[in-house]
Short mmCIF file of C-alpha atoms in Angstrom, two decimals:
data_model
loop_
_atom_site.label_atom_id
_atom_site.label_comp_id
_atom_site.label_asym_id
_atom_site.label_seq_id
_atom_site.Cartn_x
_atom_site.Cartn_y
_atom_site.Cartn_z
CA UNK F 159 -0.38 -22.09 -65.68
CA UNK F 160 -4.12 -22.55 -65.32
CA UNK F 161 -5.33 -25.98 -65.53
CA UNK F 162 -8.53 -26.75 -67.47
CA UNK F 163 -11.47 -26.84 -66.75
CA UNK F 164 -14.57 -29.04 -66.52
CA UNK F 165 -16.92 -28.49 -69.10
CA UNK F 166 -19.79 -28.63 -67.37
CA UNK F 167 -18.03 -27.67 -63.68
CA UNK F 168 -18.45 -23.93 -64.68
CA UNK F 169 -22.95 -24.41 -64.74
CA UNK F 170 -22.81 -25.54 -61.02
CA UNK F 171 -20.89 -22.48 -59.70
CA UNK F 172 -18.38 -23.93 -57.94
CA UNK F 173 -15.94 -21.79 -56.94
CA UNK F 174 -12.37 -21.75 -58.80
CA UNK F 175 -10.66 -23.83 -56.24
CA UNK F 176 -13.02 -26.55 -56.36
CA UNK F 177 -13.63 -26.51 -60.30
CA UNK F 178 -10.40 -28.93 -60.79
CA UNK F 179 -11.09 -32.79 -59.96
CA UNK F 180 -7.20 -32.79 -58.63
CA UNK F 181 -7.20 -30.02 -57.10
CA UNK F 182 -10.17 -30.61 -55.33
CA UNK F 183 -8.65 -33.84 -53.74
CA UNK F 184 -5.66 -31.65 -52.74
CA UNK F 185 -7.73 -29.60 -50.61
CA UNK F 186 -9.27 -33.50 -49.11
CA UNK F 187 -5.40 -34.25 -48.62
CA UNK F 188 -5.06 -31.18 -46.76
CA UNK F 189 -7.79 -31.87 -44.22
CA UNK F 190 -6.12 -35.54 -43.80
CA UNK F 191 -2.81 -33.70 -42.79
CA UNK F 192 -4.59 -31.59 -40.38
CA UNK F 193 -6.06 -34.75 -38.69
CA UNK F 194 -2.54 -35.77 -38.45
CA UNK F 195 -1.46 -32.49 -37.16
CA UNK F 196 -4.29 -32.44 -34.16
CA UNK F 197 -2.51 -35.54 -32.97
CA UNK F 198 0.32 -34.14 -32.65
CA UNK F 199 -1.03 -31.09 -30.52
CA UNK F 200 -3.11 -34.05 -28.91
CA UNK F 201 -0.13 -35.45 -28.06
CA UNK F 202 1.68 -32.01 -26.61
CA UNK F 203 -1.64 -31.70 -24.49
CA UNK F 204 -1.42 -34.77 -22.86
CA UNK F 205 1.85 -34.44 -21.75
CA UNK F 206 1.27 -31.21 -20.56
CA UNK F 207 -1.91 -32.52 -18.75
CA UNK F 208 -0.30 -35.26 -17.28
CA UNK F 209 3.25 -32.82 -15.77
CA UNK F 210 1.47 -29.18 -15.19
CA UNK F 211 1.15 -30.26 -11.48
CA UNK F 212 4.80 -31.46 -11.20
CA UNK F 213 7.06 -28.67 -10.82
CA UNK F 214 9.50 -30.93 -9.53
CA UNK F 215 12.03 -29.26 -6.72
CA UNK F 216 12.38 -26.04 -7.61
CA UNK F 217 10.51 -23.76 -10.47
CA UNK F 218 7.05 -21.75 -10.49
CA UNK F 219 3.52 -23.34 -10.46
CA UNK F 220 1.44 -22.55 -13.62
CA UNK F 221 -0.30 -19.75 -11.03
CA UNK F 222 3.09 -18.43 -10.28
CA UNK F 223 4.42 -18.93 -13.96
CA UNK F 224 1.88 -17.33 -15.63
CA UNK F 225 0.82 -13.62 -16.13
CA UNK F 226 -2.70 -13.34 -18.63
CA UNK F 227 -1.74 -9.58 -20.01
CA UNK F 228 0.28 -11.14 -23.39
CA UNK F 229 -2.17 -14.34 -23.17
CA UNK F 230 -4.72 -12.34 -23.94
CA UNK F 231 -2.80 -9.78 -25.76
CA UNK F 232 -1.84 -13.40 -28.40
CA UNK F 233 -5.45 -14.28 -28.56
CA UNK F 234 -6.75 -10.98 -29.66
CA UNK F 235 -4.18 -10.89 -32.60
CA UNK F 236 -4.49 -14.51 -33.72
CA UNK F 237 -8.62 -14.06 -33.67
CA UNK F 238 -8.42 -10.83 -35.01
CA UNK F 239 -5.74 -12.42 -37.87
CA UNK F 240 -8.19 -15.63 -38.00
CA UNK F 241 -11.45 -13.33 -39.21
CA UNK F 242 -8.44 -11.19 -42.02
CA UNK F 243 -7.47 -14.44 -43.24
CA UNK F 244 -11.59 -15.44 -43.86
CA UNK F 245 -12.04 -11.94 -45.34
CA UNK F 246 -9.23 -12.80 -48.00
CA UNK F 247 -11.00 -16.00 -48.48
CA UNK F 248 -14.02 -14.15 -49.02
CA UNK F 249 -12.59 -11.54 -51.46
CA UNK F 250 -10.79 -14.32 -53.52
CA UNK F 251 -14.52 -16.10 -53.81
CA UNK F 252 -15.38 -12.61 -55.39
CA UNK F 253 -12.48 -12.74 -57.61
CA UNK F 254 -11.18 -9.12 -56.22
CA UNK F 255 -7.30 -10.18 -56.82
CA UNK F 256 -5.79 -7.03 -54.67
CA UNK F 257 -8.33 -7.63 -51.77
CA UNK F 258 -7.13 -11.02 -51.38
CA UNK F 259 -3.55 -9.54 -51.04
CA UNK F 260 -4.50 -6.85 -49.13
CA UNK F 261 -6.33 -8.81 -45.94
CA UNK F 262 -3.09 -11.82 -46.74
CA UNK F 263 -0.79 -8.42 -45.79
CA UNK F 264 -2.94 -7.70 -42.77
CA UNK F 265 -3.30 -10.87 -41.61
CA UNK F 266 0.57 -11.66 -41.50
CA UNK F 267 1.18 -8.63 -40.37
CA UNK F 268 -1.36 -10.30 -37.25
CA UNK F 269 0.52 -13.31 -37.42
CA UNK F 270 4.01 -10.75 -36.38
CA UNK F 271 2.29 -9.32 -34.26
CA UNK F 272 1.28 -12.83 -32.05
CA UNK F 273 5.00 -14.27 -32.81
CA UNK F 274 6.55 -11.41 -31.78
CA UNK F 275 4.51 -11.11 -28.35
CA UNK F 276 4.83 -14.82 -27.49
CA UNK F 277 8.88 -14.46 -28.28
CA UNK F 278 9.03 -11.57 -25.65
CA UNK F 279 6.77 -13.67 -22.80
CA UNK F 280 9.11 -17.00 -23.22
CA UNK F 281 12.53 -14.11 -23.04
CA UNK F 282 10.17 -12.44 -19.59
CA UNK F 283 9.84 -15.95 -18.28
CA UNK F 284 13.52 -17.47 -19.49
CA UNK F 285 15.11 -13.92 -17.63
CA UNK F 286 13.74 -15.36 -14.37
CA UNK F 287 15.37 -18.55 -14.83
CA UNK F 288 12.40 -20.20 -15.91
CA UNK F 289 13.76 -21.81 -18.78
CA UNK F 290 12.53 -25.08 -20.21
CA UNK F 291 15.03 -27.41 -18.40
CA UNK F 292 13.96 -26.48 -14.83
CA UNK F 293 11.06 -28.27 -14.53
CA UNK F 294 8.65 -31.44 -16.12
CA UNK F 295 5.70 -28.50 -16.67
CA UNK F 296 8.09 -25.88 -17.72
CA UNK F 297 9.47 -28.46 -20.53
CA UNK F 298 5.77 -29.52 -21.30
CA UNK F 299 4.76 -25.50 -21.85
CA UNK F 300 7.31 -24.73 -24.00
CA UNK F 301 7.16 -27.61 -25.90
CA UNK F 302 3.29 -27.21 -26.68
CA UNK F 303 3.24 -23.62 -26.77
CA UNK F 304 6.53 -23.04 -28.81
CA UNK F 305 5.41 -25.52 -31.36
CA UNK F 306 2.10 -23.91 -32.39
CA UNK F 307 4.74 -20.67 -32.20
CA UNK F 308 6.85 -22.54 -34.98
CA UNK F 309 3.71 -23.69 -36.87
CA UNK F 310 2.16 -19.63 -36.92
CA UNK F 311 5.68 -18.71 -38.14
CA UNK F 312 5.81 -21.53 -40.65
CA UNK F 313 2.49 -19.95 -42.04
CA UNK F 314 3.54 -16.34 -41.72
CA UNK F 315 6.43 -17.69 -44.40
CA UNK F 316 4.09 -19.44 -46.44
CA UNK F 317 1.73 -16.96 -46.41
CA UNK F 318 4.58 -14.64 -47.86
CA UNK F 319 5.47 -17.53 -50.80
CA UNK F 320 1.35 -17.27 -51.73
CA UNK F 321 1.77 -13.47 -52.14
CA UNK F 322 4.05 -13.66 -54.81
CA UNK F 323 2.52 -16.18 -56.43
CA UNK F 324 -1.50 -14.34 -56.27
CA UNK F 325 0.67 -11.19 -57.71
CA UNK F 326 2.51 -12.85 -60.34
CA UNK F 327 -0.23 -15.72 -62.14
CA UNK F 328 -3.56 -13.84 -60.41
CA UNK F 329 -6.75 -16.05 -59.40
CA UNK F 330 -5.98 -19.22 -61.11
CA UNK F 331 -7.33 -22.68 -59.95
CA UNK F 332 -3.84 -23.46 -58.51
CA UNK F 333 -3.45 -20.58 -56.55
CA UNK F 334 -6.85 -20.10 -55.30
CA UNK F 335 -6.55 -23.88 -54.13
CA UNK F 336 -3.48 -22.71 -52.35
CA UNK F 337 -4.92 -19.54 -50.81
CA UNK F 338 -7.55 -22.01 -50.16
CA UNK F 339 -5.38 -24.26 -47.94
CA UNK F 340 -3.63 -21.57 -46.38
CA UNK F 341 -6.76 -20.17 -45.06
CA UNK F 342 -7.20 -23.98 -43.67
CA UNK F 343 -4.16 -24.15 -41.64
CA UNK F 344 -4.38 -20.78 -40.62
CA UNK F 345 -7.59 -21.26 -38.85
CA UNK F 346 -6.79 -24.54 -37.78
CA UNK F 347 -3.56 -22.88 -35.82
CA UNK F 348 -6.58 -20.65 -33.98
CA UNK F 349 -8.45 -23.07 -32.99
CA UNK F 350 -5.45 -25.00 -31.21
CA UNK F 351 -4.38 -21.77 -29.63
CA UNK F 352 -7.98 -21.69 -28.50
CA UNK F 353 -7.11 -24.67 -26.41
CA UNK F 354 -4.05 -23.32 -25.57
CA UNK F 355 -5.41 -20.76 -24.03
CA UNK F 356 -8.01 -22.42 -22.08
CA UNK F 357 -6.12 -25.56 -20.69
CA UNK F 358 -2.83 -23.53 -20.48
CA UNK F 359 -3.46 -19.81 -19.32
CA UNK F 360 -7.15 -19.66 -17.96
CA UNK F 361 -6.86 -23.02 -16.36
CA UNK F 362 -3.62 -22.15 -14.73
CA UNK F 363 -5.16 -19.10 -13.25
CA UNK F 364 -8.15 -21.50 -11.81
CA UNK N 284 -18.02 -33.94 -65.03
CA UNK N 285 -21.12 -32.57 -63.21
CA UNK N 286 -23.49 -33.93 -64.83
CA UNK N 287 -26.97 -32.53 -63.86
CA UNK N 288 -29.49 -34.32 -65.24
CA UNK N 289 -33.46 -36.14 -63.96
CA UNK N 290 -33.38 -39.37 -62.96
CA UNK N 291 -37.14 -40.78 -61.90
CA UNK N 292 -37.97 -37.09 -61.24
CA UNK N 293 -35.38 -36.29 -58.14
CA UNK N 294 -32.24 -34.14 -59.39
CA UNK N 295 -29.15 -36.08 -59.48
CA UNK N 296 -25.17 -34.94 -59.42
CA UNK N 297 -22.48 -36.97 -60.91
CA UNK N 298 -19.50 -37.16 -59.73
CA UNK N 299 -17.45 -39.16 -61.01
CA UNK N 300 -15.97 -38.03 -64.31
CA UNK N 301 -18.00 -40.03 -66.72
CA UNK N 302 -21.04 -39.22 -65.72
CA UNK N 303 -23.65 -41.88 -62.87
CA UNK N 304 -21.42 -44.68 -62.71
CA UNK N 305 -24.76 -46.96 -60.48
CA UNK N 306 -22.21 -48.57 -58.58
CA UNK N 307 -23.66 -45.51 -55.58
CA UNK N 308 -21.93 -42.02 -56.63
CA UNK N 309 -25.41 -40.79 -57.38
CA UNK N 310 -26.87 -41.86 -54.30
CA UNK N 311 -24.23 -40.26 -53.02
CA UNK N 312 -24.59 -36.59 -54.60
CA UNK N 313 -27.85 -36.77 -54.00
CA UNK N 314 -27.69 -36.21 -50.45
CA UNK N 315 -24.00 -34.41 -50.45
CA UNK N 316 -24.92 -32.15 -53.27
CA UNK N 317 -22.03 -29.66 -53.74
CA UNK N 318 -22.97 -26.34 -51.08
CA UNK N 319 -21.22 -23.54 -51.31
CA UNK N 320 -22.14 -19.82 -50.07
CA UNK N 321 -21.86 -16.78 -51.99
CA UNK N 322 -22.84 -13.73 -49.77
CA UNK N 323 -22.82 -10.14 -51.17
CA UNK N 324 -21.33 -8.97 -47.14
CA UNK N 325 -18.88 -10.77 -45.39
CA UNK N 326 -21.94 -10.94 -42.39
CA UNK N 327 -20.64 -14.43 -41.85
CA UNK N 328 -17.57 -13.54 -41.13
CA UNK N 329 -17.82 -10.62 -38.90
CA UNK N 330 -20.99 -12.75 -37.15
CA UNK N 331 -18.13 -14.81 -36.67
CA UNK N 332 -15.37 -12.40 -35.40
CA UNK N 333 -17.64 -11.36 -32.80
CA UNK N 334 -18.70 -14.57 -31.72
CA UNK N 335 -14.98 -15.82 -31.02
CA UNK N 336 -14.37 -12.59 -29.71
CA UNK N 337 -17.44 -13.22 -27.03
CA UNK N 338 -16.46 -16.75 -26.50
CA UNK N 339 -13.10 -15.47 -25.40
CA UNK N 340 -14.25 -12.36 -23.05
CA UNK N 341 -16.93 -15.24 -21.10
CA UNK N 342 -14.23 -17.15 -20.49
CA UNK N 343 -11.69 -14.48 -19.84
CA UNK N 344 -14.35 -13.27 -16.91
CA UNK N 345 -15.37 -16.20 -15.81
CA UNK N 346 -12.11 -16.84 -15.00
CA UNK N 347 -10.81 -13.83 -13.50
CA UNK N 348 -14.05 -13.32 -11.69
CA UNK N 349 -13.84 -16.69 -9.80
CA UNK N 350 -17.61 -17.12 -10.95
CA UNK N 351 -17.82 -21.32 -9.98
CA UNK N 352 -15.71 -23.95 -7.92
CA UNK N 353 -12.17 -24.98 -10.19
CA UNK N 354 -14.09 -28.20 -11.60
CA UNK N 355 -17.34 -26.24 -12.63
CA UNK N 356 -14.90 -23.35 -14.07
CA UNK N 357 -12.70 -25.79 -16.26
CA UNK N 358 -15.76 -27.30 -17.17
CA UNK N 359 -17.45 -24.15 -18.60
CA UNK N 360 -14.27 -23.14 -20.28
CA UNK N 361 -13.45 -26.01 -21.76
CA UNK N 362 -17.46 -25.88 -23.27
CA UNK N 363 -16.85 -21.99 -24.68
CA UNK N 364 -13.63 -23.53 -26.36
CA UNK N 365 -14.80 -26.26 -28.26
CA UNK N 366 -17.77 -23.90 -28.86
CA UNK N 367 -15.57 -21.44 -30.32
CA UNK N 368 -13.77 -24.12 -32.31
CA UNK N 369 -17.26 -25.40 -33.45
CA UNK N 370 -17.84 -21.45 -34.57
CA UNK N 371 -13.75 -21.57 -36.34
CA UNK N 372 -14.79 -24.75 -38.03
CA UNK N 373 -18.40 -24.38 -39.40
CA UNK N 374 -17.97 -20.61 -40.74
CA UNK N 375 -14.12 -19.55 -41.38
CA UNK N 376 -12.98 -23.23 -42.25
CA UNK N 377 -16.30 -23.89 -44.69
CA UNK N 378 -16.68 -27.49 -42.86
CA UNK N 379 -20.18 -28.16 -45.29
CA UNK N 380 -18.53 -27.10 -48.10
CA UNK N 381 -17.60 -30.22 -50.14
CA UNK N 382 -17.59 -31.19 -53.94
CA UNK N 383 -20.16 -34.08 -53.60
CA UNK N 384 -18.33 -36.04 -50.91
CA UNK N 385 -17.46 -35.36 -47.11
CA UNK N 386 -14.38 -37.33 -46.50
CA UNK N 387 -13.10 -34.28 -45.15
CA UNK N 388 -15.30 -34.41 -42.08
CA UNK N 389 -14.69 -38.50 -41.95
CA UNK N 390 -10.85 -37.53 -41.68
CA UNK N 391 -11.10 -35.10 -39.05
CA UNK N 392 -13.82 -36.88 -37.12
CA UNK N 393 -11.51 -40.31 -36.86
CA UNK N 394 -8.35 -37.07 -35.66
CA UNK N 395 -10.46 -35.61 -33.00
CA UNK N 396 -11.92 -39.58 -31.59
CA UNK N 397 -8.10 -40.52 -31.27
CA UNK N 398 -6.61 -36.92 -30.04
CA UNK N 399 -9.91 -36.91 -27.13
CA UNK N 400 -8.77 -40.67 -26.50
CA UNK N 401 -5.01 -39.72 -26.45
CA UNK N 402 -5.65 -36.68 -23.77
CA UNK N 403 -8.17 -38.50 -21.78
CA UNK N 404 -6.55 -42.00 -21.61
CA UNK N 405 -3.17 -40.22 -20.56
CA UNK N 406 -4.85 -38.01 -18.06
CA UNK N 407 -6.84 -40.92 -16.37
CA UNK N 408 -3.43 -43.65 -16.61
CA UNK N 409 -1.83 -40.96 -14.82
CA UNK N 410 -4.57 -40.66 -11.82
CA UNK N 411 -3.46 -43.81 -10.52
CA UNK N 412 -0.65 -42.76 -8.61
CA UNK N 413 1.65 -45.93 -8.15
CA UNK N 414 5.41 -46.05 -7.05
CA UNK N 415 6.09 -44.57 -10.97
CA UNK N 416 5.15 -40.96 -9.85
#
């Protein structure tokens, strides 16, 4: 179902997403639960500020913890996924339906990619005992690292949903506005693994 | 409605669906006039890809390489990340694209004041080390 559109919306160029008054405050809505969503990362990094010194009486210091090969291995995947996902962006501004679908494959392919290589550095670090009940920072790390895990998994699934949904209706205003918002949180998940990275992995290895 | 029309010779856009309501929507899309790109070459894109992917070797080196004291390290790191989000935010997540308004950047401004007072309150609450720690 395509929903109509302005009369005059089509003279400014806007592009399809945007062309809807409703859908338009969607995407607004979907900023708004992004701000709610950096607090709750806010609130993972400050508890894992606060206990990454206290590795109580037994368990490894983030030094000890940590090795940067899959760190940096993540990174280059979720950047590298990051720039896909704009490229679909980009295509579906050019209303090129199968390039759309085609960087969406690519970039969840990414996305299996990261999962998959964070999955086997928690099993690495879990085989040594350093599971997430051994220590205050060793809770704090998985906590704030395994939820952005669950949150590019969570997209990886949605990002599957929006497939079927660009291949069965096409470039509509509801499914661009989707694509749209996926793009959104993707890129939003990057920049909090950004962060990750620096305040967990490089600063660990300071 | 967009309604473009000439209003004491400046170009004014409506938004508000009947058309300039004078209660300030004009004033409004006059300086937040709806700004979108439309590139022939993804150049913005790849500019960038590279540019994250720079951000992240600097501090990736820096790091490794020992380059400064720990303070003046986690200080320059913690500058190429919120440069790199800066990059994420103004070119993949189209941050000045709006449709007349920029609540969007309201929103996420008052998220980052309260997530940089969260961290930074907790961190400093916990430097005073009383008989809790």
């Amino acid at each position: 179902m395509n929903l109509p559109v302005e009369p005059n919306a089509t003279q400014t160029k806007l592009p399809l997403e945007f062309t809807d008054n409703h859908e338009s405050l969607k995407i607004l809505g979907f900023w708004s639960f992004l701000a709610t969503d950096l607090l709750l990362f806010a609130s993972l990094f400050a508890v894992y500020a606060v206990y990454q010194s206290r590795i109580g009486m037994a368990g490894p210091s983030p030094d000890q913890l940590f090795k940067l090969g899959p760190a940096v291995v993540e990174t280059l995947l979720l950047l590298t996924s990051s720039f896909t996902c704009g490229l679909a962006v980009y295509e579906m501004r050019h209303g090129h339906k199968t390039g759309t679908i085609a960087w969406l494959i690519v970039t969840i392919l990414l996305g299996i990619g990261f999962v998959t290589t964070e999955i086997r550095e928690f099993v690495s670090y879990i085989a040594l005992g350093d599971s997430w009940h051994h220590s205050a920072f060793l809770s704090a790390f998985f906590t704030l690292v395994g939820t952005h895990g669950a949150h590019v998994s969570f997209g990886i699934l949605w990002a599957i949903t929006l497939i079927i949904q660009l291949a069965g209706r096409g470039l509509t205003t509801i499914t661009t506005r989707k694509m749209y918002m996926f793009a959104l949180y993707w890129h939003f998940l990057d920049i909090i693994w950004v962060f990750i990275f620096t305040v967990v992995y490089l600063n660990g290895k300071i | 409605m967009f309604n473009r029309g000439s209003q004491r010779g400046r170009r004014v856009i409506a938004i508000s669906p009947n058309g300039p309501t004078g209660n300030g929507d004009e004033v409004e899309a006059r300086f937040l006039a709806p700004h979108f790109e439309s590139e022939g070459f993804p150049w913005l894109q790849i500019f960038g890809y590279i540019g994250s992917l720079l951000l992240t070797i600097a501090a990736l080196l820096a790091v490794v390489q020992h380059i400064l004291s720990p303070i003046g390290l986690l200080t320059v790191i913690l500058i190429l990340a919120v440069a790199q989000a800066a990059l994420q935010l103004g070119i993949f997540m189209h941050l000045r694209e709006s449709r007349g308004s920029t609540w969007h950047i309201i929103t996420l401004g008052l998220g980052i004041v309260i997530a940089l007072g969260l961290v930074g309150m907790s961190m400093w609450i916990m430097t005073f080390k009383s008989g809790v720690s």
